[in-house]
């Protein structure tokens, strides 16, 4: 089916920033007095992202769960069932939790109930409504209105399990017929103790993505880090008129993820597929509507993917790599250097904190990878020196749909080989970078002739021929020796953080069957 001619011409889109694309679309559509989906549009914004393909269920068919705008005011509250619950920490995971969910139609007086027992949800807190209106794509689907609800819980007790239910006028989660919707969460402990967190990027909506959720839930993680490219409502991101955008995939994604995100805080950051030009000049209006995350302290309303929090003895920093990417420059420089300045300051604060043993950073574009998108020179230029200066202990990326793990990298080279099962010390050896992009989207591969190498199937090789992206958006070939573990399969990262006299991070990579394909330890000052 040919799409109507209201997208951004590909050649034009490749030269436009996110803000320019937003202005182009709004001006063009106002002139025509016709609304368009964020869709045919966002296709123009993610130029240069190749190899993604369309995912399971991600065809031209409508994926909407929310009702068309024309029916929203006609649905009684008793007939509207909340869905898509997802948690996130506030600035302090010991005392703050953010609860978000979705309703398929407009409701009145949304709220949450919360308490220390499932049969006593006595505390009631009003919720905030953030709605998104995505116009009609003529001949494809109707206009769509989506309603996201958010409630902030503060003053919680550390190390405590709470039960909650979400509701609105006409739907009480505490009513006998609705009690199956009650879920629970646990706040961070008051003092550090051993905990596990999981991580991956590039998830989407598919059977593989759902399976990853179910397997990682069995790890009983305290929270999950998502390294971006969350649902792929923008399916291909190739910068062509054939690119389609359907915000209904967010409905499907949140329903898919709810089995784990209703009890495990889902700490997301932004990938290139998460920029959506219709909603705001910076492409993040959709993200701000769907997620409540800790504020960054430098630009929380326009950079939702940049923030930090401390859990136990580990400090975590999430970054928006669209800001520095050479490969996909639609949002490059959109913070005017403020994010990088904040990163430098925040890493310094975390490293100086007496109760923080380790610092983990996660973002989308790869600093070091040999797979399809390879390495982003912008990340290396702007952030890798800061990671080295502050001796970051672990960096987690997505973008490449594989699992790949480096040796410890110091000054751009191997500082110390870290074979499977080994330990490394960032204060001496350098930093290990992990690409955990096997979250559920179609898998990538490695350069021609480069074998996989993982636990149980180790293949030794001296170097891998790959490339990095340059500022001119060209690729520069490089031969690297740091590619230690390579696995082409769906997978996720599971990290156990131990505190005490000899703190350590026990890092493992697991497949969807629970099989371990990599493990190593991070210790400081061994």
Tab-separated table of N, CA, C and O in Angstrom, residues 234-274:
chain	number	residue	atom	x	y	z
A	234	UNK	N	7.970	3.293	15.957
A	234	UNK	CA	8.610	3.610	14.679
A	234	UNK	C	9.396	2.362	14.300
A	234	UNK	O	10.446	2.074	14.863
A	235	UNK	N	8.894	1.619	13.333
A	235	UNK	CA	9.385	0.261	13.113
A	235	UNK	C	10.788	0.222	12.528
A	235	UNK	O	11.669	-0.458	13.047
A	236	UNK	N	11.003	0.974	11.446
A	236	UNK	CA	12.267	0.837	10.734
A	236	UNK	C	13.238	1.985	10.991
A	236	UNK	O	14.433	1.762	11.115
A	237	UNK	N	12.748	3.199	11.021
A	237	UNK	CA	13.628	4.323	11.235
A	237	UNK	C	14.649	4.508	10.136
A	237	UNK	O	15.789	4.885	10.388
A	238	UNK	N	14.243	4.274	8.907
A	238	UNK	CA	15.185	4.351	7.787
A	238	UNK	C	15.171	5.713	7.101
A	238	UNK	O	15.949	5.948	6.186
A	239	UNK	N	14.270	6.599	7.510
A	239	UNK	CA	14.194	7.887	6.853
A	239	UNK	C	13.541	7.828	5.491
A	239	UNK	O	13.861	8.613	4.602
A	240	UNK	N	12.604	6.897	5.284
A	240	UNK	CA	11.911	6.754	4.009
A	240	UNK	C	10.408	6.937	4.202
A	240	UNK	O	9.889	6.739	5.293
A	241	UNK	N	9.719	7.284	3.118
A	241	UNK	CA	8.280	7.474	3.212
A	241	UNK	C	7.562	6.176	3.562
A	241	UNK	O	6.435	6.190	4.052
A	242	UNK	N	8.206	5.048	3.314
A	242	UNK	CA	7.589	3.763	3.632
A	242	UNK	C	7.664	3.436	5.113
A	242	UNK	O	7.036	2.495	5.570
A	243	UNK	N	8.439	4.214	5.866
A	243	UNK	CA	8.475	4.003	7.309
A	243	UNK	C	7.102	4.345	7.891
A	243	UNK	O	6.513	5.363	7.555
A	244	UNK	N	6.590	3.496	8.747
A	244	UNK	CA	5.283	3.734	9.354
A	244	UNK	C	5.423	3.827	10.863
A	244	UNK	O	6.286	3.201	11.454
A	245	UNK	N	4.581	4.639	11.445
A	245	UNK	CA	4.582	4.811	12.897
A	245	UNK	C	3.183	4.549	13.416
A	245	UNK	O	2.218	5.153	12.933
A	246	UNK	N	3.053	3.657	14.378
A	246	UNK	CA	1.753	3.392	14.971
A	246	UNK	C	1.900	3.456	16.485
A	246	UNK	O	2.458	2.549	17.102
A	247	UNK	N	1.402	4.520	17.120
A	247	UNK	CA	1.526	4.640	18.568
A	247	UNK	C	0.782	3.557	19.329
A	247	UNK	O	1.022	3.351	20.517
A	248	UNK	N	-0.111	2.835	18.637
A	248	UNK	CA	-0.801	1.725	19.289
A	248	UNK	C	0.146	0.636	19.744
A	248	UNK	O	-0.201	-0.165	20.613
A	249	UNK	N	1.337	0.588	19.174
A	249	UNK	CA	2.307	-0.408	19.625
A	249	UNK	C	2.764	-0.138	21.053
A	249	UNK	O	3.220	-1.057	21.743
A	250	UNK	N	2.662	1.117	21.489
A	250	UNK	CA	2.955	1.383	22.899
A	250	UNK	C	1.931	0.695	23.801
A	250	UNK	O	2.273	0.211	24.883
A	251	UNK	N	0.671	0.665	23.362
A	251	UNK	CA	-0.343	-0.060	24.130
A	251	UNK	C	0.040	-1.534	24.252
A	251	UNK	O	-0.017	-2.126	25.328
A	252	UNK	N	0.412	-2.125	23.121
A	252	UNK	CA	0.787	-3.537	23.128
A	252	UNK	C	2.031	-3.775	23.972
A	252	UNK	O	2.126	-4.772	24.690
A	253	UNK	N	2.990	-2.864	23.872
A	253	UNK	CA	4.218	-3.029	24.631
A	253	UNK	C	3.948	-2.994	26.138
A	253	UNK	O	4.439	-3.843	26.895
A	254	UNK	N	3.170	-2.021	26.575
A	254	UNK	CA	2.915	-1.903	28.012
A	254	UNK	C	2.087	-3.073	28.524
A	254	UNK	O	2.271	-3.510	29.672
A	255	UNK	N	1.183	-3.602	27.698
A	255	UNK	CA	0.448	-4.808	28.105
A	255	UNK	C	1.398	-5.998	28.186
A	255	UNK	O	1.316	-6.811	29.115
A	256	UNK	N	2.304	-6.119	27.227
A	256	UNK	CA	3.273	-7.214	27.224
A	256	UNK	C	4.180	-7.174	28.443
A	256	UNK	O	4.483	-8.206	29.064
A	257	UNK	N	4.610	-5.981	28.818
A	257	UNK	CA	5.622	-5.821	29.863
A	257	UNK	C	5.025	-5.813	31.265
A	257	UNK	O	5.735	-5.984	32.250
A	258	UNK	N	3.728	-5.633	31.368
A	258	UNK	CA	3.091	-5.432	32.662
A	258	UNK	C	3.342	-6.581	33.638
A	258	UNK	O	3.436	-6.362	34.856
A	259	UNK	N	3.486	-7.799	33.140
A	259	UNK	CA	3.671	-8.938	34.041
A	259	UNK	C	4.907	-8.790	34.911
A	259	UNK	O	4.972	-9.347	36.008
A	260	UNK	N	5.885	-8.025	34.441
A	260	UNK	CA	7.089	-7.811	35.244
A	260	UNK	C	7.174	-6.372	35.738
A	260	UNK	O	7.535	-6.125	36.901
A	261	UNK	N	6.815	-5.383	34.897
A	261	UNK	CA	7.004	-3.979	35.268
A	261	UNK	C	6.012	-3.498	36.321
A	261	UNK	O	6.186	-2.431	36.897
A	262	UNK	N	4.949	-4.279	36.599
A	262	UNK	CA	4.025	-3.885	37.656
A	262	UNK	C	4.625	-4.068	39.043
A	262	UNK	O	4.147	-3.498	40.027
A	263	UNK	N	5.709	-4.862	39.133
A	263	UNK	CA	6.344	-5.081	40.428
A	263	UNK	C	7.838	-4.806	40.414
A	263	UNK	O	8.440	-4.653	41.475
A	264	UNK	N	8.437	-4.742	39.236
A	264	UNK	CA	9.865	-4.478	39.099
A	264	UNK	C	10.041	-3.111	38.440
A	264	UNK	O	9.612	-2.934	37.293
A	265	UNK	N	10.616	-2.142	39.119
A	265	UNK	CA	10.817	-0.828	38.495
A	265	UNK	C	11.536	-0.960	37.160
A	265	UNK	O	12.567	-1.622	37.060
A	266	UNK	N	10.988	-0.319	36.133
A	266	UNK	CA	11.445	-0.431	34.751
A	266	UNK	C	12.134	0.880	34.397
A	266	UNK	O	11.501	1.841	33.984
A	267	UNK	N	13.449	0.916	34.549
A	267	UNK	CA	14.218	2.154	34.433
A	267	UNK	C	14.728	2.299	33.000
A	267	UNK	O	15.769	1.750	32.643
A	268	UNK	N	13.990	3.050	32.196
A	268	UNK	CA	14.283	3.135	30.766
A	268	UNK	C	15.133	4.360	30.445
A	268	UNK	O	15.135	5.349	31.176
A	269	UNK	N	15.846	4.279	29.330
A	269	UNK	CA	16.443	5.456	28.730
A	269	UNK	C	16.082	5.470	27.251
A	269	UNK	O	15.371	4.580	26.772
A	270	UNK	N	16.514	6.481	26.515
A	270	UNK	CA	16.022	6.699	25.166
A	270	UNK	C	16.993	6.193	24.110
A	270	UNK	O	18.184	6.472	24.156
A	271	UNK	N	16.447	5.475	23.129
A	271	UNK	CA	17.210	5.062	21.962
A	271	UNK	C	16.813	5.887	20.761
A	271	UNK	O	15.931	6.759	20.835
A	272	UNK	N	17.416	5.622	19.627
A	272	UNK	CA	17.078	6.380	18.430
A	272	UNK	C	15.650	6.112	17.965
A	272	UNK	O	14.982	7.008	17.438
A	273	UNK	N	15.130	4.910	18.185
A	273	UNK	CA	13.755	4.619	17.793
A	273	UNK	C	12.736	5.242	18.741
A	273	UNK	O	11.534	5.174	18.482
A	274	UNK	N	13.187	5.831	19.840
A	274	UNK	CA	12.273	6.424	20.815
A	274	UNK	C	12.067	7.916	20.590
A	274	UNK	O	11.321	8.557	21.334
